[in-house]
XYZ file of C-alpha atoms in Angstrom:
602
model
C -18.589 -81.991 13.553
C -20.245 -80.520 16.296
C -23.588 -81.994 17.625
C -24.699 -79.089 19.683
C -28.439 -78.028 19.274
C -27.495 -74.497 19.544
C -24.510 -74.724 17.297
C -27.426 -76.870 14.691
C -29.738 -74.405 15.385
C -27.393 -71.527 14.659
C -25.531 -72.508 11.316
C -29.550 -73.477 10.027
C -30.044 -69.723 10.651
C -27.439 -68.702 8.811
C -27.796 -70.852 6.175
C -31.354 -69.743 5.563
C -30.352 -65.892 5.468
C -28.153 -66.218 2.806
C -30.338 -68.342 0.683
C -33.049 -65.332 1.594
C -30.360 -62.554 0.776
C -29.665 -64.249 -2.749
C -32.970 -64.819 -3.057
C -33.473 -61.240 -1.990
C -30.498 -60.183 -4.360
C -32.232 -62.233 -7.275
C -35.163 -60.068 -7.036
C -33.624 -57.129 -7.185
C -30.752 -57.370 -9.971
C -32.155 -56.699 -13.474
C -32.754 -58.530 -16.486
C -29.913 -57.165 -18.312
C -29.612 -59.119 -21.146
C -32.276 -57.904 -23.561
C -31.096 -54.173 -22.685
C -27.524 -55.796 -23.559
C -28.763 -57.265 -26.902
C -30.563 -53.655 -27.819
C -27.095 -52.096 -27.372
C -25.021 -54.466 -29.141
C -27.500 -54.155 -31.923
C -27.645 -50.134 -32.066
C -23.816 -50.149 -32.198
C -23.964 -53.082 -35.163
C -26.472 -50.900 -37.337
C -24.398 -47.498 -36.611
C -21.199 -49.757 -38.113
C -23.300 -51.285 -40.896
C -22.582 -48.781 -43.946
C -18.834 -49.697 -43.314
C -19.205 -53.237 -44.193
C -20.010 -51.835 -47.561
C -17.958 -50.695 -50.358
C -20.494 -48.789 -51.735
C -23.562 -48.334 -49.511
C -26.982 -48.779 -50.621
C -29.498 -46.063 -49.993
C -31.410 -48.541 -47.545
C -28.205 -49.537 -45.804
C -27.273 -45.613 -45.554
C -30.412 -44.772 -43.599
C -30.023 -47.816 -41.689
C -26.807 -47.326 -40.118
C -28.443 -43.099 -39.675
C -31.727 -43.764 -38.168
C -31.446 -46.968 -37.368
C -29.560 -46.772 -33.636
C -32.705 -44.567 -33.067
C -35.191 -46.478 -33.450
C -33.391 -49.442 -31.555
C -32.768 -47.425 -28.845
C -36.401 -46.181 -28.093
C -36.825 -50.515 -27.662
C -35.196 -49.644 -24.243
C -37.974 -47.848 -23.412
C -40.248 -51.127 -23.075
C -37.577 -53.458 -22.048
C -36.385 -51.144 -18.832
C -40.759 -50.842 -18.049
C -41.765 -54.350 -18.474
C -38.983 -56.669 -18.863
C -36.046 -55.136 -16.728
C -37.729 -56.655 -13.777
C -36.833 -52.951 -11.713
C -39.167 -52.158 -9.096
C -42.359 -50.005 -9.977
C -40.827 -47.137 -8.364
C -37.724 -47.693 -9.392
C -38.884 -47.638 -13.061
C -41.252 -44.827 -12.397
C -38.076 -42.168 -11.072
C -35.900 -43.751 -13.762
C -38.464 -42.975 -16.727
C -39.106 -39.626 -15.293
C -35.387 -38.992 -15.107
C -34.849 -40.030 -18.731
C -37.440 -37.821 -20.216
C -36.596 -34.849 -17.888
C -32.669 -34.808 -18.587
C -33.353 -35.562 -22.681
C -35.628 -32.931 -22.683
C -33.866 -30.116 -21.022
C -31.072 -31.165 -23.044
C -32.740 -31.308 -26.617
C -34.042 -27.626 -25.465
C -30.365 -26.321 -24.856
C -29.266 -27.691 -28.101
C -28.019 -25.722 -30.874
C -29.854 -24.794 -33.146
C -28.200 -27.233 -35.601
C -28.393 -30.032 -33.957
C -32.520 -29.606 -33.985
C -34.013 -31.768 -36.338
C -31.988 -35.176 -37.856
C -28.789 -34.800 -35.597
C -31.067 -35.131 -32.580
C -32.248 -38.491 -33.927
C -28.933 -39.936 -35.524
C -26.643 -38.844 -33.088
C -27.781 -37.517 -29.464
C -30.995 -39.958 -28.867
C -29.077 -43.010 -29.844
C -26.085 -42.156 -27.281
C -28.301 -40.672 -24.840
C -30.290 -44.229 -24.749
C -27.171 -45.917 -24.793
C -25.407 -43.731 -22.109
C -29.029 -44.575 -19.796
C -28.540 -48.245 -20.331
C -25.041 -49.261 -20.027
C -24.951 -48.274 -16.101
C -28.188 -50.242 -15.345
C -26.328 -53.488 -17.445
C -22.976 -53.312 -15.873
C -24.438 -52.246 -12.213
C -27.595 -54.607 -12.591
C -27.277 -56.026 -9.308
C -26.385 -53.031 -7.298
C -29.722 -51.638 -6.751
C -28.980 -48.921 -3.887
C -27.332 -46.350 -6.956
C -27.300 -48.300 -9.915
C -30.493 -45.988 -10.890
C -28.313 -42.624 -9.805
C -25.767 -44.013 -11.937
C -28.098 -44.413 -15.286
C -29.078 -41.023 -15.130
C -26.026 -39.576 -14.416
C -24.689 -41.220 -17.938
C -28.287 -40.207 -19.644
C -27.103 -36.263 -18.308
C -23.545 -36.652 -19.891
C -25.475 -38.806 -23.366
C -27.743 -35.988 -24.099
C -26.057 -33.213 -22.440
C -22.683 -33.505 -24.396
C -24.304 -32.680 -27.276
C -25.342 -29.423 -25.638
C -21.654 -28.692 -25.931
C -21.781 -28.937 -29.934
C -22.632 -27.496 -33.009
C -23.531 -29.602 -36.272
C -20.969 -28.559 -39.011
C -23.261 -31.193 -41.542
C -22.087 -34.127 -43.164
C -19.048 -35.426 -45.942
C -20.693 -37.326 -48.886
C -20.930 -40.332 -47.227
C -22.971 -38.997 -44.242
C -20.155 -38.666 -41.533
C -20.960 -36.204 -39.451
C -19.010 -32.873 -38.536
C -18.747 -31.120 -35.516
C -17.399 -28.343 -33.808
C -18.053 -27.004 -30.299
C -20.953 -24.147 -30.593
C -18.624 -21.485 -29.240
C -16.153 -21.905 -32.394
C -16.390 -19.556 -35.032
C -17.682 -20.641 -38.193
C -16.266 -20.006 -41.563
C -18.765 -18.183 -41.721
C -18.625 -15.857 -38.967
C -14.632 -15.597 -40.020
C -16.142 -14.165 -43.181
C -18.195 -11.692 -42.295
C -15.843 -10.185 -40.183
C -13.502 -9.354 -43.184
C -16.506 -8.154 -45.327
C -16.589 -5.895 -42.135
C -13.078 -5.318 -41.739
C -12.651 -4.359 -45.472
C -16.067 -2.167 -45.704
C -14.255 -0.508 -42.655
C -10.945 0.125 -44.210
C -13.159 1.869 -47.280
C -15.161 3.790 -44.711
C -18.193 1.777 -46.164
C -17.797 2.592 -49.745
C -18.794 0.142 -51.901
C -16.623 -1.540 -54.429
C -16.373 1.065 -57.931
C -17.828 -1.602 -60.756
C -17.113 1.657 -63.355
C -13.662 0.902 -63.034
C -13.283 -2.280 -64.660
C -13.932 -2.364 -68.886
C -17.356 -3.355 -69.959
C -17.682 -7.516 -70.531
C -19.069 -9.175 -73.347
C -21.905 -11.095 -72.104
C -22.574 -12.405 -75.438
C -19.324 -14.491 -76.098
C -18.825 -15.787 -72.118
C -16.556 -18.189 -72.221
C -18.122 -20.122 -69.675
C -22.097 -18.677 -69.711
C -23.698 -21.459 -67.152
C -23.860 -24.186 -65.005
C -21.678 -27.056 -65.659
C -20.306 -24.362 -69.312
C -22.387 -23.721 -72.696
C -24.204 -27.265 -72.942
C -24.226 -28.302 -68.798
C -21.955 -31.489 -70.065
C -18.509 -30.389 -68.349
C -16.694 -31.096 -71.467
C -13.612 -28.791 -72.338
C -12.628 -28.406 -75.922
C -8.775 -26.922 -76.984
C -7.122 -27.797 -73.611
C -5.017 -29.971 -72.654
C -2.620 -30.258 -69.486
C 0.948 -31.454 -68.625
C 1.012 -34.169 -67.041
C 3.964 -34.077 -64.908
C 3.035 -31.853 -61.967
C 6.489 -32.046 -60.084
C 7.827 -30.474 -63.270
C 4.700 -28.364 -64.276
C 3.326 -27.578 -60.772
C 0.269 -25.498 -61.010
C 0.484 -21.523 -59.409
C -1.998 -20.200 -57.343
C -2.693 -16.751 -58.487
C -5.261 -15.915 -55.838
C -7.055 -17.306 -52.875
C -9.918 -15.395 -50.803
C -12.315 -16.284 -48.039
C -16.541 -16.773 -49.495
C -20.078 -16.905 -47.526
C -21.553 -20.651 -47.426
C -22.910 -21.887 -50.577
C -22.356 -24.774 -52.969
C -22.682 -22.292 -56.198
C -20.494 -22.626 -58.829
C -18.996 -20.451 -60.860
C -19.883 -18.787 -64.491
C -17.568 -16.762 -66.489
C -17.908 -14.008 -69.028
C -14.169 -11.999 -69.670
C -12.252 -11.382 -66.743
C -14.921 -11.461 -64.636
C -16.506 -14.449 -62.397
C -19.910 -14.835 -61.221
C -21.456 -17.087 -58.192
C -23.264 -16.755 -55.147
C -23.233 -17.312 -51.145
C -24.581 -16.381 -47.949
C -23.863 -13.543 -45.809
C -25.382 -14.039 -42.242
C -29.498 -12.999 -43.023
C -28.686 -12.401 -46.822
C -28.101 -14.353 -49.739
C -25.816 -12.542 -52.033
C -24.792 -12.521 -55.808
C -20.871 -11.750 -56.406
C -18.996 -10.316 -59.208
C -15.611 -11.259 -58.929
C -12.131 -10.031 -60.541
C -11.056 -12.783 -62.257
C -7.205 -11.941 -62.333
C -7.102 -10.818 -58.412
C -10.343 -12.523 -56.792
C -11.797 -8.840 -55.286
C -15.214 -8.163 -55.336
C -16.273 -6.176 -58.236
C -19.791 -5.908 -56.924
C -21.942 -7.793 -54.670
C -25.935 -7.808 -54.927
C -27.461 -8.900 -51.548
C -31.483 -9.316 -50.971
C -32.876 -10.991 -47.554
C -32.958 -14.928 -47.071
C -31.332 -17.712 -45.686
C -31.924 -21.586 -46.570
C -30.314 -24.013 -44.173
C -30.423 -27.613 -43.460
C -28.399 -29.698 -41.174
C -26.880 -31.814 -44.060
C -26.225 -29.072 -46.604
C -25.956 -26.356 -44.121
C -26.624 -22.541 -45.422
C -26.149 -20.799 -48.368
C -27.342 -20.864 -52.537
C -27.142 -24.106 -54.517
C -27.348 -22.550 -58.058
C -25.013 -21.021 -60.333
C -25.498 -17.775 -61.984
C -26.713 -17.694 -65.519
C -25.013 -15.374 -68.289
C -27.581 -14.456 -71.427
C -29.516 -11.785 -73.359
C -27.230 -8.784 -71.990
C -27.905 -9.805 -68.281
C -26.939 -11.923 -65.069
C -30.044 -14.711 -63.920
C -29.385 -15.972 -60.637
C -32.070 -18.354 -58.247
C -31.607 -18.535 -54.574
C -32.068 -21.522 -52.470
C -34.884 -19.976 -50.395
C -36.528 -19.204 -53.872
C -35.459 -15.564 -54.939
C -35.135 -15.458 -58.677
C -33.295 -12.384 -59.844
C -32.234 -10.571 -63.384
C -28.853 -8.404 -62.936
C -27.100 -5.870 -65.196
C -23.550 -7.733 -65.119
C -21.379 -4.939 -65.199
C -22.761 -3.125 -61.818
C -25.242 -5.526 -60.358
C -28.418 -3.126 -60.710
C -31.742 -5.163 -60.183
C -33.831 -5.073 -63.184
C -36.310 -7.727 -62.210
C -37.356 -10.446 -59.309
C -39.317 -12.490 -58.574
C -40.256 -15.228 -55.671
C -40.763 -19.284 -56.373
C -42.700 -19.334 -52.930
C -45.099 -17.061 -54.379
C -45.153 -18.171 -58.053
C -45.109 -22.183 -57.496
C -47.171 -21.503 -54.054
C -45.077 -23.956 -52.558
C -42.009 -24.188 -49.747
C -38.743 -25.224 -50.122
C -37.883 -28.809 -51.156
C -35.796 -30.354 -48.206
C -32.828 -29.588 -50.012
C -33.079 -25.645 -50.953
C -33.903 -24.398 -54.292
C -31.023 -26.083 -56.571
C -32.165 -24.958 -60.237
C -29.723 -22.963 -62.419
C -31.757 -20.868 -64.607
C -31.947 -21.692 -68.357
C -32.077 -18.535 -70.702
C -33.097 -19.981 -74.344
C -35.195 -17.879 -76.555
C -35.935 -14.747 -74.617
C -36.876 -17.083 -71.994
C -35.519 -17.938 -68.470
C -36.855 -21.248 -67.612
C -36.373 -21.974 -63.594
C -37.382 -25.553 -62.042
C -40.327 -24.620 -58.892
C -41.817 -28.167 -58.401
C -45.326 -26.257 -57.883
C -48.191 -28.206 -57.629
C -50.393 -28.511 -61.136
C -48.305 -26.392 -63.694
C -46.245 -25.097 -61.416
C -42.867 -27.542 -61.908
C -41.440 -25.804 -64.754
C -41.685 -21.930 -64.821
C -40.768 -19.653 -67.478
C -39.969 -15.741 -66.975
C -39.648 -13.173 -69.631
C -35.872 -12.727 -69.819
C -36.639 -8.616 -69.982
C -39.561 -8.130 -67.861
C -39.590 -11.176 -64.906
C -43.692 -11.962 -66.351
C -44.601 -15.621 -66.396
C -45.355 -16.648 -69.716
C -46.089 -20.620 -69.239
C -45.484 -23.024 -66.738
C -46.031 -27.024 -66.522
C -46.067 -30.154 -64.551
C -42.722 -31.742 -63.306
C -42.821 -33.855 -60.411
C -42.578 -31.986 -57.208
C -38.738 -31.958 -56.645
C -35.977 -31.423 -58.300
C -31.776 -30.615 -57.553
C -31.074 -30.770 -61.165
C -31.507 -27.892 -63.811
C -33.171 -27.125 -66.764
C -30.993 -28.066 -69.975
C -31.319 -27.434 -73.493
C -31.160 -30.498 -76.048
C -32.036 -32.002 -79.923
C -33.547 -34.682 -80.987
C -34.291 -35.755 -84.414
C -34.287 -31.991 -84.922
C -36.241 -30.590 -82.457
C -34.883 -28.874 -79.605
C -36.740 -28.412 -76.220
C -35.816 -28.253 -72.651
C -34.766 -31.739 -70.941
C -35.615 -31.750 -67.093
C -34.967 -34.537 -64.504
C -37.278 -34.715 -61.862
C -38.949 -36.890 -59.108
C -41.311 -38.292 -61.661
C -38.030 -39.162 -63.961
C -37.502 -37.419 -67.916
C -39.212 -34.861 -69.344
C -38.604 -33.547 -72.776
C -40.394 -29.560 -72.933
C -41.324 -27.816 -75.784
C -39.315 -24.343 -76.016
C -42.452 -21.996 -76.853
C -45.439 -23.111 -74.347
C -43.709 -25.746 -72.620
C -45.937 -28.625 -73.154
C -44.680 -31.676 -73.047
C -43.123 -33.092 -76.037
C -42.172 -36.820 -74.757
C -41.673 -38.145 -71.206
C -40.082 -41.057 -69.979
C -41.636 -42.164 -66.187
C -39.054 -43.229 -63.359
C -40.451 -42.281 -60.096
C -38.412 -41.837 -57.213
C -39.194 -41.131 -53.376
C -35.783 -39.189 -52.769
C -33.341 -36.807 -54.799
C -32.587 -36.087 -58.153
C -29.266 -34.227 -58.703
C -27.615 -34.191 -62.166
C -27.896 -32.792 -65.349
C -28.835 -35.458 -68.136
C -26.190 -36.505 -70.536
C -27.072 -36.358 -74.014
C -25.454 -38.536 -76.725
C -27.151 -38.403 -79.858
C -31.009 -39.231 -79.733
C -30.357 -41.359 -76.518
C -29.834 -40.148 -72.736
C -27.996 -41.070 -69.968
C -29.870 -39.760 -66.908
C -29.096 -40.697 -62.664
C -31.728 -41.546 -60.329
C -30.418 -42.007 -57.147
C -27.861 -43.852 -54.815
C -30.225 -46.680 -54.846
C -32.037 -46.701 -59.083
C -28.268 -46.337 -60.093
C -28.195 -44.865 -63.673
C -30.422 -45.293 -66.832
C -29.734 -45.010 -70.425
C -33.090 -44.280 -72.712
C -33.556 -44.012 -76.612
C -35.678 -42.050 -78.223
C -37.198 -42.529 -81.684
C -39.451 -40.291 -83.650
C -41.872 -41.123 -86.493
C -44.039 -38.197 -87.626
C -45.611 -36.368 -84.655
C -45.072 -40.047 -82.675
C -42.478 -39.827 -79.586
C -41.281 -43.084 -78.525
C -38.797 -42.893 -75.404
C -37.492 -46.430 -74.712
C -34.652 -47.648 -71.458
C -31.846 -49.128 -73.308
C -30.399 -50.044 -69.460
C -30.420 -49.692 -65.887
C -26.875 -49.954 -64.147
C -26.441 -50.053 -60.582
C -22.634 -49.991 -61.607
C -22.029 -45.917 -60.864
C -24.903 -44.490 -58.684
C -23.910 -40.954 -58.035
C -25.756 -38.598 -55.520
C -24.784 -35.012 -56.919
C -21.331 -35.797 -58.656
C -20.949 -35.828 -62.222
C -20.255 -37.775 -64.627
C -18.846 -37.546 -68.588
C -19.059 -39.765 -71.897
C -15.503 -40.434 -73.471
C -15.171 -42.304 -76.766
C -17.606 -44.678 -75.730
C -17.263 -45.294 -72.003
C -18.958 -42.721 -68.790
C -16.279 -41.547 -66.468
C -18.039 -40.827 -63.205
C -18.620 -41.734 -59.052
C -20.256 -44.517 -57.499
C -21.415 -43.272 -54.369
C -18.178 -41.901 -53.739
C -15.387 -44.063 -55.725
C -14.731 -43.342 -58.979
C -15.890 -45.041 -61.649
C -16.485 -46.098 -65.630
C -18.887 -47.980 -67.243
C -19.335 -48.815 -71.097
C -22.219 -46.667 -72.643
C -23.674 -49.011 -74.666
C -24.124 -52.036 -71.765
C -23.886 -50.134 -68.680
C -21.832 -53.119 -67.551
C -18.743 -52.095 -64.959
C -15.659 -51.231 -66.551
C -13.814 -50.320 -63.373
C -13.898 -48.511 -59.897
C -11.527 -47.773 -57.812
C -10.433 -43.712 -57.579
C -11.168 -42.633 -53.543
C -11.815 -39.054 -54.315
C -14.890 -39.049 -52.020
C -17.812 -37.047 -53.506
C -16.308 -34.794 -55.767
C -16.820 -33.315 -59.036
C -15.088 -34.225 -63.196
C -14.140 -32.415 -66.069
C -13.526 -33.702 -69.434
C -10.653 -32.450 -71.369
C -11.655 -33.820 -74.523
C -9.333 -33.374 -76.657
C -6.449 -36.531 -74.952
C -8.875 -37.683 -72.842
C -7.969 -36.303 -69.665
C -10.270 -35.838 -66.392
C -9.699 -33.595 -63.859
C -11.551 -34.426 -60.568
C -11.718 -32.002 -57.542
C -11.913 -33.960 -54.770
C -14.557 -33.742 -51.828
C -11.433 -32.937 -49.682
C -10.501 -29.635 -52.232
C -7.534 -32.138 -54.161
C -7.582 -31.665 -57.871
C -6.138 -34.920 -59.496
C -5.482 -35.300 -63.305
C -6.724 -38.677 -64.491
C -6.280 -40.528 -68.129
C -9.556 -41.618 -69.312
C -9.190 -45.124 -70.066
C -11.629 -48.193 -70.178
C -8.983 -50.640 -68.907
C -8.286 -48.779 -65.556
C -8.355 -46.035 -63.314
C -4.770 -44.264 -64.384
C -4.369 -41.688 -61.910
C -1.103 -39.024 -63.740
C -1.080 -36.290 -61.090
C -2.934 -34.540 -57.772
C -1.948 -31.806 -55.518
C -4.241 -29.915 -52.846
C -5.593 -27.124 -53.903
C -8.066 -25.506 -51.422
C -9.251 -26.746 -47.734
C -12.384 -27.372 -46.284
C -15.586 -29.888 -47.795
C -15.531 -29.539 -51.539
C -18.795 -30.584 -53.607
C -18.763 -26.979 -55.910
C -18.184 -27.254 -59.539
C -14.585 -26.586 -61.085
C -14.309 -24.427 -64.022
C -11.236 -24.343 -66.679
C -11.040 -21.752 -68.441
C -7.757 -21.432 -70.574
C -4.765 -22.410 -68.310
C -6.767 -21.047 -65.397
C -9.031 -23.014 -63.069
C -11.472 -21.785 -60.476
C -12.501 -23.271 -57.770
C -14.723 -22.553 -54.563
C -16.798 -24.476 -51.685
C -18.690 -23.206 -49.058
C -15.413 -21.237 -47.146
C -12.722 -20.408 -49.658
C -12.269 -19.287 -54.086
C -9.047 -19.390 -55.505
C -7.708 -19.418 -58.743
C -4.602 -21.595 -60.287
C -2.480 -21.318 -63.321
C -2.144 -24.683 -64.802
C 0.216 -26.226 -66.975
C -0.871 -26.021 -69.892
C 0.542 -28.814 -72.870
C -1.646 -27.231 -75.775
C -4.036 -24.851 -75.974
C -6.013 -24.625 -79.468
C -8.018 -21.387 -78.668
């Protein structure tokens, strides 16, 4: 070892500019653990639903919003705990909100609103923090780096458009520059408008319908319960495969369809327009189409009406998500009356569009508004459009007016935000109401059985069963049972010798009627829609994926007979059987299939 004094003096030198360079080094690498932890747990709340069979409401928005909200927590960690220089985390902040803004302003326009907040601020966050936690101690470009991911996090998105969500909120995108469905229909409208130089469809060549007898006059068919009398179907589909008989593009629009002769009713967009549609129910063309201006769209739902078109009283009633309440002549689609829920209930549109299916009872079209004051319920003059009464019912509603009896009297039954109401047909006061307040959505029609009612509240109040008693003029409305056994959002469900065949969430489901305790669940059909076939008990389900699967209703089990797909593309419309033919549409495509029939007691 050498003894030198120069050599000492030398490798003391040395030694103390390292320890000042990791010293040096120390001070300038981050404290990357907390931003670490912040990550971990946005990616942990994203995943959370999946841990879930069946999510809870609260879960749901967790795993949505949450990432959000944890991601803004790098805000204070990379200003106060990150231990970055001043400047340093001055440029970097500046950065952040520079490059998030420019891209939130190049966005398309469906990716304004929730999408920004579930999907391109939590990766955006995320994309600013993982360079300054795996380059922590690199502090000549580690910032360069940060904001170079925060340009790709927020600026991807710039690259997108927001296609909306599947039942259980995963999200769909396309790139912006894709055509829509949409956009693809339009262009045929155009395409066949050109082809008959702009001459409109000839409704005087088809026979006049009968209006009074429509086989299937409403929402949901005569009493809004899905329930099919005289039908039944084979159950072997690799023997008895069902035909298609037609298939033809639509505008956007979760309407259903109603059915009077050979003719089919419903209603979509069309770019700036919503639009009413008379179909041919044996070829799928357009009879006639009645168009008036307005579009509702939100990013979950997207565009287009949520209602069904009402047969009664000689006419066609049809409401329009963005509010437009109509009366149509059926046969040609001349306007004889309209009228505006903006104007009449004074009042936007709920989050989720206009839903309502009118009601016509009694000369009467009864439409839900959700008005302030007396403004919930509103009933038009089925001739002349006039107001004659309106009343209170909770300020929003996705369900529809339906007619009912109990203990003899009939009146209108109507689900809202505040929970049951029970209307009086003439002046619409309120005849008995049973209270079960909700914050969010309220989607399907009630389910009468007898004097008692099966009603949903939401993905989180499950279902409720109430009874309801009369003595004299005394109304008493009592809850039999609350089951957080089937919870459906906007998917329906049917009662079967005792048991209610339905989703929970989106797996299908049955509970017994008179416990509401679990029978079963287990169908994967994804947010879809049922049928009753009363008379063996059979079920058809469309699927939210556009399957239609047969299904034996049975307490013991799910007993799944036969499927086949039947039309493409996000499926949470309404089926319709009428016969041995069944009609179905979402927001892109109609079509129409022969099915097997077994027996048909028509």
């Amino acid at each position: 070892m050498s003894t030198n004094p120069e050599d000492l003096a030398e490798a003391s030198e040395s030694m103390m500019e390292a320890e000042s360079t990791d010293q040096q080094t120390k001070r300038d690498s981050l404290r990357w653990w907390p931003a670490l932890f912040i990550v971990i747990v946005m990616l942990i709340l994203r995943l959370l639903p999946m841990f879930f069979e069946s999510p809870p409401l609260p879960v749901m928005m967790l795993g949505l919003m949450g990432p959000s909200v944890a991601g803004l927590l790098l805000l204070p960690w990379w200003l106060f705990a990150s231990r970055a220089a001043i400047r340093e985390k001055l440029i970097g902040l500046a950065g952040l909100f520079f490059i998030g803004g420019m891209a939130v302003m190049f966005d398309h326009s469906s990716i304004i609103g929730m999408p920004i907040m579930m999907y391109q601020l939590p990766v955006g966050m995320a994309a600013f923090a993982l360079p300054l936690i795996l380059l922590s101690r690199r502090s000549s470009y580690r910032l360069r780096a940060a904001l170079l991911g925060t340009l790709l996090g927020f600026g991807a998105w710039d690259l997108m458009r927001f296609d909306g969500v599947t039942g259980e909120f995963g999200a769909e995108f396309s790139y912006r520059w894709a055509p829509t469905s949409e956009d693809e229909y339009l262009k045929s409208l155009a395409t066949t408008e050109e082809s008959n130089s702009g001459e409109s469809p000839d409704a005087g060549q088809y026979q006049t319908i009968n209006t009074e007898n429509a086989l299937w006059p409403e929402f949901k068919g005569r009493n809004r319960n899905n329930v099919i009398s005289g039908v039944s179907l084979e159950e072997n589909w690799d023997q008895h495969s069902p035909r298609l008989i037609w298939k033809t593009l639509v505008g956007p629009g979760w309407s259903s369809f109603s059915v009077a002769d050979n003719r089919l009713f419903t209603q979509e967009q069309r770019g700036k327009s919503e639009a009413i549609l008379c179909l041919d129910a044996e070829s799928g063309d357009i009879v006639w189409a009645y168009e008036y201006p307005g579009r509702f769209w939100e990013s979950i739902g997207g565009a287009g009406p949520r209602a069904t078109p009402t047969i009664g009283d000689d006419a066609l009633y049809c409401a329009g998500a963005d509010g437009t309440v109509v009366c149509l002549e059926p046969n040609t689609g001349k306007l004889i009356w309209k009228r505006n829920l903006r104007t009449d209930a004074d009042r936007k549109p709920p989050m989720w569009g206009w839903s309502s299916s009118p009601l016509v009872v009694n000369s009467k079209v009864i439409v839900y508004a959700g008005g302030d004051n007396d403004k919930g319920v509103i009933a038009y003059d089925a001739s002349t459009g006039d107001i004659v009464w309106s009343v209170a019912s909770g300020d929003h509603s996705y369900s529809s007016p339906q007619l009912a009896e109990f203990h003899g009297v009939q009146g209108i039954l109507m689900v809202s935000n505040e929970g049951l109401q029970f209307l009086d047909l003439q002046d619409g006061h309120i005849i008995w109401n049973h209270a079960w307040k909700t914050e969010t959505h309220r989607v399907l029609q009630p389910l009468v059985n007898g004097n008692s009612v099966l009603f949903a509240g939401n993905m989180s109040d499950g279902t409720r069963r109430v009874s309801v008693s009369r003595l004299g003029d005394e109304w008493q409305v009592l809850e039999d049972w609350t089951s957080h056994s089937m919870r459906p959002q906007y998917n329906d469900f049917v009662l079967y010798e005792g048991h209610v065949y339905g989703f929970d969430f989106s797996i299908f489901a049955s509970i017994n009627l008179e416990t509401g305790k679990k029978n079963w669940k287990r169908g994967r059909y994804g947010n879809g829609q049922v049928v009753l076939l009363e008379d063996e008990g059979q079920l058809l389900v469309t699927s939210e994926t556009g399957e239609i699967v047969l299904l034996k209703a049975s307490p013991e089990g799910l007993n799944e007979l036969a499927r086949f797909p039947a039309i493409e593309g996000k499926t949470w419309n309404h089926p319709v059987l009428i016969g041995d033919r069944l009609y179905l549409r979402n927001g892109e495509v109609a079509a129409c299939y022969q099915m097997p029939i077994k027996s048909s007691k028509e």
